[in-house]
Amino acid sequence: MKRDGKIRMAHGSGGALMHELIAEVIVGRLGNPVLDALDDAADLTDLTGETIGRGRIALTTDSYVVQPLFFPGGDIGTLAVAGTVNDLSMKGAKPSYLTLGLIVEEGFSIADLERILDSIASTAREAGVVIAAGDTKVVEHGTVGGVILNTAGVGVIPEGVVVSGERAEDGDAVIVSGTLGDHETAILVARESLRLDEVIESDCACLNGLVEVVLGACPDVHVLRDPTRGGLGTTLNEIASRAGVGITVEERAIPVERKVKVVCDILGFDPIYMANEGKVIVVAPAEDADGIVEAMRAHPLGRETTVIGEVGGRRGVYLRTAVGGTRPIVMLEGVQLPRIC
Amino acid sequence: MSTLIDKERFRSEPEARALIARIHDLAREPVSLMEVCGTHTVAISRAGLRSLMPGGLKLLSGPGCPVCVTPLAEIDRAIAASRLPNVILTTFGDMMRVPGSESTLEKEKAEGADVRILYGPLQAIEIAEENPDREVVFVGVGFETTSPTIAATVVEAKRRGIENLSVFPFFKTVPRALDMLARVPGRPLDGYICPGHVSAIIGSDAYLPTVREHNMPCVVTGFEPLDILAGVVMLLEQAETVRAGGAAKVENQYSRAVTPEGNRAALAIIADVFDECDAEWREIGVIPMSGHEFSERYRSFDARDRLDIDVPEATGPSGCICGEIMLGMKIPTDCPLFAGRCTPREPVGPCMVSTEGACAAFYKYDRESV
């Protein structure tokens, strides 16, 4: 297939051109014994000779519509794998298989499509997941902003692991794996072509390895959440309301990159509400906190892990500010909009 | 890596505690200060300062949120412009959800209007160049911090010969408004926390007339928690002096950013592109010489002349006390609609819409601590 080519409606017609696209561009990159069969459904016994493992099955799906498609630190392909791997990981599951739904516009550059598929392939490889089934559709130009992706994922929750928002309880420590707000700020800067002296990179990454470390250090971890849309503020509110508890975090302890903070300051955004794609919030018994932090810091994605607060006190989520004041952190009503002035 | 607090030296807890103790010491009698800038309102709430202030000290929010002081008729005009088939309406984000008489820009966008949120006004030039057959209209809302950037945009557009870009000049200026609001019957006021960013443009000397005429303490204040606490201490000390029969003055707590004479380049471009004019402030009324309109040389950029728009008389929400809040007569929690009928999701009045509005700040940060 020509690298300077463009996707045409015929690539989605079911004919020879579509077969060429699937065989060369897609399966050529993502291929594995399950996918290579190109049957109507994947037989998940193929790889291991048995079903996907012992334990409870976790299932999730997510659609990816990010603009721009390519951004510092990743692209829509990286995100589509990491997002779904992370959703499984936050249930304590070990992700095994993903499906890939690909909706691409006519006129889209095949070279760009290949770049995205390369990202999907390499991200899946690093996370140790297999793309087991897929679907491709071509739609008219101007309808989906280039490409949108959907991935569904299956994984196995090991026996004995019960991770859920409702398990947060008084006395638990709240731990975060690193700086907050990097992904959404990176997307914003790239989308709006804001001119900065420094590059802000998305933190987009698969967290299953880091979660394995957490579960190794503390199999009884209560809550795992990745603070994606709505950021830390929204996620903590979801946990507090599910569990019917209070959470207080220390402003002084919340890690934020200086350049992220600068961009947020200018636009009137609060990094607490900015989306992350490679961070995990861990809620666990206080006595296990030191062990968890130490283990997480030894993992490349958890070097800046720190305890930011604790569960307890009156219901709701509160921030103890740097100057010693306390104020609530509420759920965002809508998207944050850049301000005047 | 740093933490959420980067500017450590403006957020030290021991220093804050010392300043707060001093504030408690000085504010033994009831005293009211007004922060005239929405960014201050938010900064005060965000740092949790209200929970640390003595009971007798009132921090009133003035008309310092540009969205909040934009009259309903002007919002209706922007909405009407967005409905014109050939118009690309560009705006800063916080105008999107402001209710006009019947609609919002956000609703119009969902209905198919071409409304685009800008992160800087220069983006409007790029859009105009990419769409030569369409009229690109920018909703020019803001104070002296915004008007120089719009002025620079217009100068650049003129230099490039761009003819399909125009601006609604809904700009406001701060000093005359402070002057007018210094004495509102029935509302005691003991000093102004003067806006840091605006003062960086206009200079701290801009408040001298207000100080002279009303013997009103004015302290230009920065936005970090320690800045605000220090500014409050300076105002309380001045208020004590004034009570003892002494003279008020302009003080500059934010000298790392603000000079007495202001930013000459910004003031020069404002003077080139705009003339001062009377301006209507929502819920407050017309304040003489408190707005900016295009000067003769740049009049062709005035969207009001370029677009054929006729809007019916505006009808505002009933029961909303945004006007009294912006005059410092009431605080958001005094409003019967607050957090009930009026929330950031379904705002009734303008102060709940903008992130810098007093009601939105109270809703987000102070609902439970006040």
XYZ file of C-alpha atoms in Angstrom:
711
model
C 0.000 0.000 0.000
C 1.356 3.429 -0.971
C 2.642 5.398 2.011
C 1.573 8.713 0.500
C -1.906 7.322 -0.146
C -5.204 8.416 1.322
C -8.051 6.415 2.706
C -10.955 6.189 0.226
C -14.544 5.091 0.788
C -13.612 1.914 -1.098
C -11.272 0.974 1.759
C -14.385 0.296 3.792
C -16.431 -1.390 1.076
C -15.621 -4.992 1.901
C -13.816 -5.464 -1.405
C -10.230 -6.070 -2.412
C -9.025 -2.664 -1.282
C -10.406 -3.255 2.198
C -8.735 -6.648 2.396
C -5.467 -5.065 1.366
C -5.845 -2.380 4.064
C -6.609 -4.913 6.760
C -3.931 -7.373 5.778
C -1.089 -4.946 5.112
C -1.710 -1.937 7.261
C -3.565 -3.350 10.243
C -2.914 -7.048 10.758
C 0.600 -6.554 9.445
C 1.221 -4.473 12.545
C -1.025 -5.945 15.185
C -0.966 -9.588 14.088
C -0.887 -12.520 16.504
C -2.258 -16.075 16.276
C -5.695 -15.018 17.528
C -6.109 -12.050 15.203
C -4.445 -13.685 12.221
C -7.302 -16.179 11.922
C -9.439 -13.242 10.688
C -12.586 -15.067 11.724
C -15.757 -13.321 12.783
C -14.901 -13.734 16.433
C -11.738 -14.482 18.389
C -11.237 -17.828 20.064
C -9.378 -16.929 23.235
C -8.223 -20.502 23.871
C -5.862 -20.248 20.915
C -2.992 -18.568 22.666
C -2.733 -20.456 25.899
C -4.572 -23.622 25.206
C -6.965 -22.805 27.988
C -9.279 -19.943 28.898
C -7.789 -16.650 29.935
C -6.879 -17.653 33.464
C -8.295 -18.296 36.901
C -10.172 -15.643 38.794
C -12.982 -13.231 37.936
C -13.238 -11.764 34.453
C -13.120 -7.967 34.121
C -14.576 -6.374 30.983
C -14.486 -2.755 29.853
C -14.871 -0.556 26.766
C -13.910 2.986 25.901
C -13.979 5.238 22.830
C -11.220 7.676 21.926
C -11.952 10.954 20.174
C -8.926 13.045 21.159
C -7.884 16.081 19.110
C -5.179 16.540 18.001
C -4.562 12.914 17.062
C -0.830 13.310 17.692
C 0.463 15.148 20.742
C 3.687 15.307 22.753
C 3.978 12.094 24.730
C 1.650 9.986 22.599
C -1.163 9.793 20.083
C -4.701 8.471 19.846
C -3.306 4.935 19.435
C -1.255 5.036 22.632
C -4.265 6.437 24.429
C -6.671 3.792 23.090
C -4.525 0.978 24.444
C -3.440 2.639 27.698
C -6.937 3.915 28.540
C -8.522 0.477 28.344
C -5.585 -1.337 29.947
C -5.814 1.164 32.800
C -9.572 0.735 33.230
C -9.001 -3.006 33.693
C -6.033 -2.412 35.973
C -8.096 -0.172 38.270
C -10.244 -3.190 39.128
C -7.062 -5.031 40.051
C -7.373 -7.094 36.865
C -4.463 -8.320 34.784
C -5.357 -7.136 31.250
C -5.147 -9.859 28.593
C -7.042 -9.065 25.394
C -8.263 -5.937 23.633
C -10.525 -5.401 20.658
C -9.939 -2.494 18.309
C -12.709 -0.608 16.512
C -11.269 1.744 13.935
C -13.412 4.442 12.313
C -11.461 6.440 9.772
C -12.452 9.226 7.414
C -11.993 9.142 3.674
C -9.044 11.355 2.788
C -7.102 10.404 5.921
C -3.423 9.839 5.292
C -2.455 6.172 5.257
C 0.976 7.085 6.611
C -0.690 8.713 9.641
C -2.914 5.681 10.070
C 0.186 3.498 10.055
C 1.776 5.713 12.681
C -1.269 5.291 14.909
C -1.318 1.522 14.384
C 2.402 1.350 15.184
C 1.663 3.106 18.474
C -1.141 0.677 19.203
C 1.159 -2.257 18.465
C 4.061 -1.033 20.570
C 1.890 0.084 23.500
C 0.080 -3.270 23.514
C 3.375 -5.121 23.353
C 4.788 -3.172 26.312
C 1.635 -3.794 28.328
C 1.606 -7.471 27.424
C -1.892 -7.426 25.911
C -3.024 -8.988 22.654
C -5.301 -7.280 20.127
C -7.670 -10.190 19.624
C -10.418 -8.777 17.406
C -11.040 -5.717 15.330
C -13.338 -3.838 13.001
C -12.705 -1.156 10.398
C -15.166 1.374 8.991
C -14.584 4.214 6.562
C -16.860 7.241 6.850
C -17.257 10.440 4.841
C -14.677 13.173 5.090
C -15.259 15.696 7.859
C -17.411 13.472 10.073
C -15.059 12.150 12.766
C -12.028 14.448 12.826
C -9.720 11.956 11.084
C -9.872 8.837 13.193
C -11.780 7.638 16.206
C -11.002 4.429 18.015
C -12.844 2.114 20.331
C -11.158 -0.532 22.394
C -12.754 -3.099 24.635
C -10.662 -5.141 27.029
C -10.830 -8.333 29.051
C -8.678 -9.239 31.985
C -8.622 -11.439 35.027
C -8.947 -10.286 38.617
C -6.788 -12.602 40.739
C -8.508 -14.494 43.508
C -8.556 -12.558 46.761
C -8.270 -9.108 45.146
C -11.286 -6.867 45.778
C -10.669 -3.312 44.648
C -13.590 -0.900 44.635
C -14.417 2.741 45.354
C -16.785 1.718 48.138
C -13.954 0.171 50.160
C -12.343 3.475 51.189
C -12.551 3.706 54.984
C -11.547 6.033 57.796
C -7.835 5.944 58.460
C -6.844 4.933 54.901
C -3.994 6.765 53.219
C -4.492 8.450 49.816
C -1.493 7.977 47.550
C -0.858 9.367 44.063
C 1.750 7.998 41.653
C 3.101 11.314 40.332
C 2.448 14.765 38.903
C -1.124 15.719 38.046
C -2.612 17.456 35.031
C 0.087 16.601 32.487
C -2.148 14.912 29.898
C -4.924 17.457 29.589
C -2.496 20.368 29.690
C -0.389 18.768 26.937
C -3.503 18.230 24.794
C -4.672 21.779 25.402
C -1.329 23.295 24.463
C -1.116 21.123 21.330
C -4.718 21.711 20.265
C -4.660 25.453 20.715
C -1.081 25.816 19.439
C -0.223 27.829 22.553
C 3.319 29.051 22.202
C 5.454 27.924 25.116
C 9.200 27.764 25.560
C 8.961 24.241 26.934
C 7.142 21.135 25.750
C 4.540 19.625 28.045
C 4.234 15.893 27.466
C 1.176 13.760 28.116
C 1.719 11.180 30.844
C -0.184 8.601 28.759
C 1.025 5.141 29.849
C -0.219 1.641 30.700
C -0.456 1.249 34.459
C -0.874 -2.525 34.730
C 2.778 -3.017 35.679
C 2.593 -0.381 38.412
C -0.680 -1.824 39.718
C 0.926 -5.248 39.915
C 3.592 -3.677 42.130
C 0.910 -2.103 44.353
C -0.945 -5.408 44.709
C 2.345 -7.132 45.468
C 3.053 -4.696 48.294
C -0.504 -4.734 49.612
C -2.951 -7.360 48.282
C -5.666 -5.766 50.421
C -5.496 -2.384 48.659
C -8.947 -0.783 48.986
C -9.281 1.509 45.975
C -7.405 2.014 42.714
C -8.537 4.786 40.371
C -6.929 6.565 37.448
C -7.896 10.226 37.584
C -8.770 10.741 33.903
C -11.523 13.189 32.883
C -12.282 15.528 35.766
C -8.915 14.825 37.362
C -8.072 14.218 40.998
C -10.900 16.445 42.266
C -13.635 14.507 40.491
C -12.165 11.087 41.234
C -11.801 11.795 44.962
C -15.417 12.978 45.024
C -16.534 9.759 43.347
C -14.634 7.684 45.904
C -15.932 9.725 48.862
C -19.518 9.469 47.705
C -19.340 5.743 46.850
C -17.843 4.909 50.241
C -19.760 7.547 52.223
C -16.556 8.934 53.733
C -14.592 12.171 53.982
C -11.227 12.724 52.326
C -8.775 15.514 53.119
C -5.742 16.152 50.937
C -2.828 18.508 51.546
C -2.295 21.188 48.893
C 1.375 21.197 49.807
C 1.725 17.489 48.980
C -0.054 17.393 45.616
C 2.572 17.015 42.908
C 2.245 19.278 39.856
C 4.881 20.059 37.236
C 5.875 23.707 37.286
C 5.106 24.223 33.581
C 1.681 22.619 33.968
C 0.953 24.945 36.846
C 2.039 27.968 34.793
C -0.294 27.111 31.894
C -3.170 26.468 34.311
C -2.509 29.741 36.123
C -2.683 31.683 32.870
C -5.915 30.065 31.724
C -7.591 30.018 35.125
C -7.653 26.202 35.263
C -7.136 24.145 38.388
C -4.648 21.245 37.941
C -6.738 19.301 40.438
C -9.390 18.961 37.728
C -7.095 18.282 34.768
C -7.175 14.798 33.203
C -4.328 12.315 33.582
C -3.712 9.196 31.507
C -0.829 7.591 33.358
C -1.427 8.175 37.062
C -3.082 6.073 39.711
C -4.689 7.029 43.003
C -4.263 4.312 45.624
C -6.375 4.198 48.782
C -5.024 1.660 51.254
C -4.738 1.030 55.001
C -2.405 3.618 56.540
C -0.096 0.964 57.971
C 0.630 -0.300 54.435
C 1.245 3.180 52.966
C 5.018 3.297 53.455
C 5.490 -0.111 51.875
C 3.288 0.789 48.900
C 5.041 4.128 48.326
C 8.455 2.486 48.480
C 7.452 -0.249 46.037
C 5.820 2.201 43.638
C 8.829 4.522 43.665
C 10.959 1.625 42.442
C 8.779 1.385 39.286
C 9.568 3.741 36.367
C 5.983 5.108 36.329
C 5.871 5.635 40.078
C 9.085 7.477 40.883
C 7.236 10.489 42.247
C 4.693 8.549 44.273
C 3.623 10.352 47.424
C 0.963 10.313 50.122
C -1.328 13.309 49.589
C -3.980 12.835 52.225
C -6.185 10.575 54.244
C -9.692 9.252 54.553
C -11.678 10.430 57.569
C -13.554 13.356 59.077
C -16.777 14.860 57.784
C -18.147 13.575 54.491
C -16.963 15.216 51.298
C -13.568 16.105 49.904
C -11.474 18.873 51.440
C -8.212 20.590 50.662
C -5.995 21.808 53.453
C -4.391 24.811 51.758
C -0.758 25.811 52.014
C -1.539 28.673 54.385
C -3.533 26.449 56.694
C -7.077 27.144 55.463
C -9.518 24.416 54.544
C -11.932 24.452 51.655
C -14.056 21.877 49.878
C -13.042 20.306 46.587
C -16.324 19.925 44.742
C -17.230 17.966 41.654
C -16.791 20.077 38.500
C -20.107 21.127 36.951
C -18.891 21.039 33.360
C -15.693 21.476 31.419
C -13.278 24.137 32.586
C -13.362 27.085 30.192
C -10.473 29.482 29.687
C -11.148 32.784 31.353
C -10.886 36.397 30.369
C -8.244 38.626 31.980
C 8.930 18.341 39.947
C 7.296 20.736 42.320
C 4.085 20.586 44.252
C 0.820 22.350 43.566
C 2.426 25.280 45.312
C 5.358 26.476 43.329
C 5.728 29.916 44.754
C 6.729 28.582 48.168
C 7.850 31.870 49.534
C 4.394 33.357 49.034
C 2.733 30.450 50.777
C 4.717 29.787 53.925
C 2.444 28.634 56.706
C 4.340 30.257 59.626
C 4.336 33.603 57.827
C 0.659 33.196 57.025
C -0.067 32.452 60.660
C 1.744 35.619 61.733
C -0.194 37.755 59.243
C -3.502 36.169 60.238
C -2.749 36.890 63.909
C -2.042 40.511 62.964
C -5.347 40.669 61.036
C -7.256 39.348 64.060
C -5.485 41.966 66.144
C -6.377 44.833 63.788
C -9.954 43.820 62.959
C -11.424 44.114 66.439
C -14.135 46.445 65.146
C -16.326 45.612 62.147
C -14.483 46.455 58.948
C -15.305 45.908 55.266
C -12.786 45.572 52.457
C -13.595 45.076 48.794
C -11.550 43.030 46.372
C -12.222 44.515 42.985
C -10.817 41.721 40.917
C -12.374 38.359 40.162
C -8.964 36.727 40.321
C -8.680 37.932 43.929
C -12.137 36.591 44.733
C -11.104 33.176 43.450
C -7.645 33.306 45.052
C -9.149 34.153 48.449
C -11.605 31.283 48.209
C -9.107 28.837 46.755
C -6.598 29.417 49.525
C -9.350 28.933 52.097
C -8.672 32.416 53.518
C -12.312 33.153 54.365
C -12.214 30.358 56.941
C -9.243 32.074 58.626
C -10.585 35.647 58.843
C -12.028 37.186 62.018
C -15.810 37.463 62.166
C -15.845 41.251 62.039
C -13.886 41.455 58.792
C -16.010 41.377 55.653
C -14.367 40.680 52.317
C -16.772 42.003 49.701
C -16.544 41.108 46.035
C -16.722 44.089 43.731
C -17.570 44.322 40.038
C -14.279 42.728 39.094
C -15.392 39.912 36.846
C -15.579 41.142 33.257
C -18.269 38.665 32.264
C -20.410 39.696 35.220
C -20.462 43.386 34.372
C -21.294 42.886 30.693
C -24.886 44.076 30.170
C -27.494 41.599 29.036
C -28.111 43.598 25.848
C -24.476 43.156 24.846
C -24.659 39.402 25.471
C -27.845 39.291 23.385
C -25.981 41.168 20.653
C -23.152 38.608 20.629
C -25.669 35.766 20.522
C -27.527 37.440 17.650
C -24.223 37.826 15.784
C -23.497 34.115 16.183
C -26.784 33.365 14.418
C -25.812 35.275 11.262
C -25.007 32.720 8.578
C -21.698 34.199 7.489
C -20.272 34.894 10.941
C -17.635 32.970 12.873
C -18.045 34.232 16.430
C -14.897 34.015 18.530
C -14.769 34.484 22.278
C -12.925 33.646 25.463
C -14.340 30.567 27.145
C -16.151 32.096 30.073
C -18.628 33.942 27.807
C -19.978 30.628 26.477
C -22.441 29.853 29.250
C -23.542 33.387 30.133
C -27.307 33.510 29.748
C -28.672 36.186 27.434
C -32.375 36.969 27.442
C -33.217 33.628 25.817
C -30.100 31.713 24.931
C -26.357 31.309 25.449
C -23.466 31.035 23.030
C -23.047 27.435 24.167
C -26.630 26.640 23.136
C -26.223 28.448 19.823
C -23.078 26.406 19.144
C -24.996 23.204 19.821
C -27.687 24.438 17.386
C -25.034 24.776 14.699
C -23.680 28.325 15.053
C -19.954 28.621 14.357
C -18.740 29.745 17.789
C -15.080 29.193 18.630
C -13.305 29.535 21.964
C -9.983 31.343 21.732
C -7.049 31.106 24.087
C -5.614 34.377 22.807
C -7.092 37.069 20.565
C -4.358 36.684 17.933
C -5.966 33.348 17.029
C -8.820 35.425 15.561
C -6.429 36.741 12.909
C -5.502 33.207 11.864
C -9.174 32.247 11.631
C -9.909 35.370 9.561
C -7.066 34.530 7.177
C -8.220 30.931 6.838
C -11.807 32.041 6.136
C -11.542 35.057 3.838
C -15.183 34.780 2.740
C -16.575 34.927 6.261
C -16.802 37.635 8.898
C -14.847 36.770 12.042
C -16.231 38.581 15.080
C -14.507 38.685 18.462
C -16.494 39.395 21.606
C -14.256 41.977 23.279
C -14.990 41.640 26.965
C -12.472 42.502 29.645
C -10.623 45.122 31.644
C -7.326 46.910 31.038
C -5.578 43.526 31.116
C -7.467 42.347 28.048
C -7.799 45.519 26.005
C -4.068 45.854 25.129
C -4.036 42.340 23.671
C -7.150 43.097 21.609
C -5.599 46.413 20.592
C -2.463 44.585 19.453
C -4.645 42.149 17.505
C -6.451 44.961 15.735
C -3.194 46.760 14.934
C -1.795 43.535 13.482
C -4.983 42.888 11.496
C -4.781 46.385 10.038
C -1.114 45.875 9.169
C -1.950 42.639 7.341
C -4.853 44.287 5.560
C -7.417 41.905 7.022
C -10.898 43.180 6.334
C -13.071 40.347 7.615
C -12.301 40.742 11.340
C -14.268 42.883 13.742
C -14.632 43.228 17.501
C -17.518 44.017 19.840
C -15.937 46.686 22.063
C -17.534 45.779 25.387
C -14.427 46.784 27.375
C -14.472 48.285 30.842
C -11.897 50.278 32.796
C -11.424 50.057 36.539
C -10.493 53.432 38.148
C -13.704 55.397 37.466
C -15.770 52.445 38.675
C -13.850 52.351 41.960
C -14.432 56.030 42.274
C -18.152 55.625 41.836
C -18.379 52.596 44.117
C -16.378 54.184 46.935
C -19.495 55.560 48.487
C -22.652 53.527 48.117
C -25.364 54.523 50.595
C -25.933 51.903 53.261
C -22.745 49.997 52.560
C -19.728 50.890 54.682
C -16.373 50.393 52.984
C -12.968 50.794 54.572
C -10.623 50.036 51.709
C -9.982 48.557 48.289
C -7.864 45.506 47.588
C -6.834 46.894 44.188
C -6.385 44.445 41.305
C -2.837 43.222 40.702
C -2.990 42.460 36.979
C -4.960 45.560 35.994
C -2.611 47.706 38.077
C 0.391 46.224 36.275
C -1.051 47.887 33.155
C -2.475 51.144 34.509
C -0.040 51.732 37.408
C -0.786 52.282 41.074
C -1.050 56.056 40.591
C -4.343 55.454 38.773
C -6.034 55.166 42.174
C -4.830 58.554 43.472
C -8.058 60.365 42.521
C -10.156 57.835 44.461
C -7.900 58.128 47.495
C -7.972 61.921 47.376
C -11.656 62.344 46.772
C -12.977 59.699 49.166
C -10.080 59.292 51.617
C -10.342 55.608 50.709
C -7.383 53.318 51.468
C -6.164 51.535 48.343
C -3.602 48.719 48.349
C -2.482 47.124 45.088
C -2.212 43.454 45.988
C -0.752 40.306 44.426
C -2.556 36.997 44.098
C -0.625 34.558 46.262
C -2.104 33.868 49.703
C 0.640 35.759 51.532
C 0.204 38.716 49.148
C -3.472 38.891 49.963
C -2.924 38.560 53.715
C -0.235 41.258 53.607
C -2.540 43.502 51.541
C -5.322 43.041 54.094
C -2.935 43.952 56.937
C -1.878 47.131 55.079
C -5.518 48.095 54.505
C -6.475 47.459 58.122
C -3.567 49.610 59.295
C -4.673 52.385 56.947
C -8.285 52.022 58.064
C -7.131 52.558 61.646
C -5.308 55.717 60.544
C -8.389 56.978 58.695
C -10.611 56.286 61.690
C -8.216 58.341 63.799
C -8.665 61.240 61.343
C -5.595 60.592 59.191
C -5.225 60.475 55.421
C -5.625 57.392 53.227
C -3.048 56.579 50.582
C -2.240 54.279 47.716
C 0.128 51.526 48.768
C 1.676 48.905 46.545
C 2.027 45.464 48.082
C 2.621 43.957 44.632
C 5.707 45.984 43.727
C 7.341 42.981 42.062
C 4.867 43.446 39.203
C 3.338 46.917 39.539
C 4.950 50.332 39.157
C 3.356 53.723 39.914
C 3.148 54.614 36.210
C 2.154 51.223 34.778
C 3.111 49.519 31.545
C 3.900 52.301 29.059
C 3.797 50.102 25.948
C 0.395 48.685 26.850
C -0.986 52.112 27.718
C 0.343 53.499 24.430
C -1.365 50.859 22.306
C -4.608 51.317 24.269
C -4.417 55.063 23.644
C -3.800 54.482 19.949
C -6.620 52.026 19.337
C -9.262 53.099 21.838
C -10.956 56.219 23.148
C -12.443 56.392 26.614
C -16.223 56.366 26.677
C -19.145 56.037 29.049
C -19.998 52.409 29.643
C -22.924 50.526 31.052
C -22.074 48.057 33.829
C -24.599 45.319 34.289
C -26.856 45.826 37.293
C -24.908 48.985 38.176
C -25.689 51.383 35.341
C -23.710 53.812 33.227
C -20.397 54.898 34.717
C -18.867 57.919 32.949
C -15.551 57.284 31.174
C -15.341 53.681 32.279
C -15.171 51.945 28.903
C -13.181 51.730 25.697
C -14.458 52.183 22.164
C -12.444 52.212 18.943
C -10.658 55.434 18.067
C -11.312 57.086 14.704
C -8.385 55.241 13.052
C -9.708 51.824 14.020
C -13.434 52.490 13.889
C -13.813 50.110 10.926
C -13.165 47.197 13.316
C -16.295 47.927 15.368
C -18.573 44.919 14.950
C -21.596 46.981 15.985
C -21.265 48.993 12.761
C -20.291 46.057 10.572
C -23.143 43.725 11.435
C -26.792 44.427 10.901
C -28.164 43.341 14.256
C -31.290 44.485 15.947
C -31.879 42.961 19.362
C -35.131 43.342 21.273
C -34.992 44.916 24.687
C -33.196 42.640 27.119
C -35.077 40.978 29.941
C -33.023 39.962 32.943
C -33.629 37.189 35.451
C -35.884 37.998 38.383
C -34.905 37.428 41.985
C -31.182 37.528 41.206
C -29.123 39.839 43.426
C -25.933 39.915 41.337
C -26.196 43.709 41.224
C -26.110 44.061 44.994
C -23.299 41.515 45.194
C -21.205 43.469 42.715
C -21.866 46.652 44.661
C -20.610 44.894 47.774
C -23.932 45.241 49.542
C -24.522 41.509 49.811
C -22.554 38.300 49.555
C -23.570 35.324 47.385
C -24.958 33.260 50.263
C -27.458 36.092 50.931
C -29.180 35.320 47.613
C -32.304 33.144 47.843
C -31.431 31.547 44.497
C -27.845 30.642 45.510
C -27.081 26.909 45.193
C -30.788 26.207 44.683
C -32.210 27.563 41.446
C -28.856 29.111 40.563
C -25.855 26.792 40.209
C -22.899 26.749 37.827
C -24.765 24.103 35.823
C -27.928 26.195 35.487
C -26.785 29.733 36.260
C -29.389 32.440 36.655
C -27.164 35.455 37.137
C -23.796 36.325 35.634
C -21.843 35.991 38.907
C -22.549 32.244 38.879
C -21.367 31.759 35.295
C -17.863 33.060 35.096
C -15.227 31.102 36.983
C -14.188 34.476 38.385
C -17.667 35.458 39.470
C -18.249 35.817 43.206
C -21.151 33.339 43.261
C -19.234 30.683 41.322
C -16.235 31.083 43.650
C -18.446 30.803 46.735
C -20.278 27.825 45.248
C -17.088 26.015 44.417
C -14.956 26.791 47.439
C -16.908 28.300 50.313
C -20.336 26.695 50.366
C -19.630 24.823 53.549
C -16.986 26.949 55.204
C -18.888 30.272 55.295
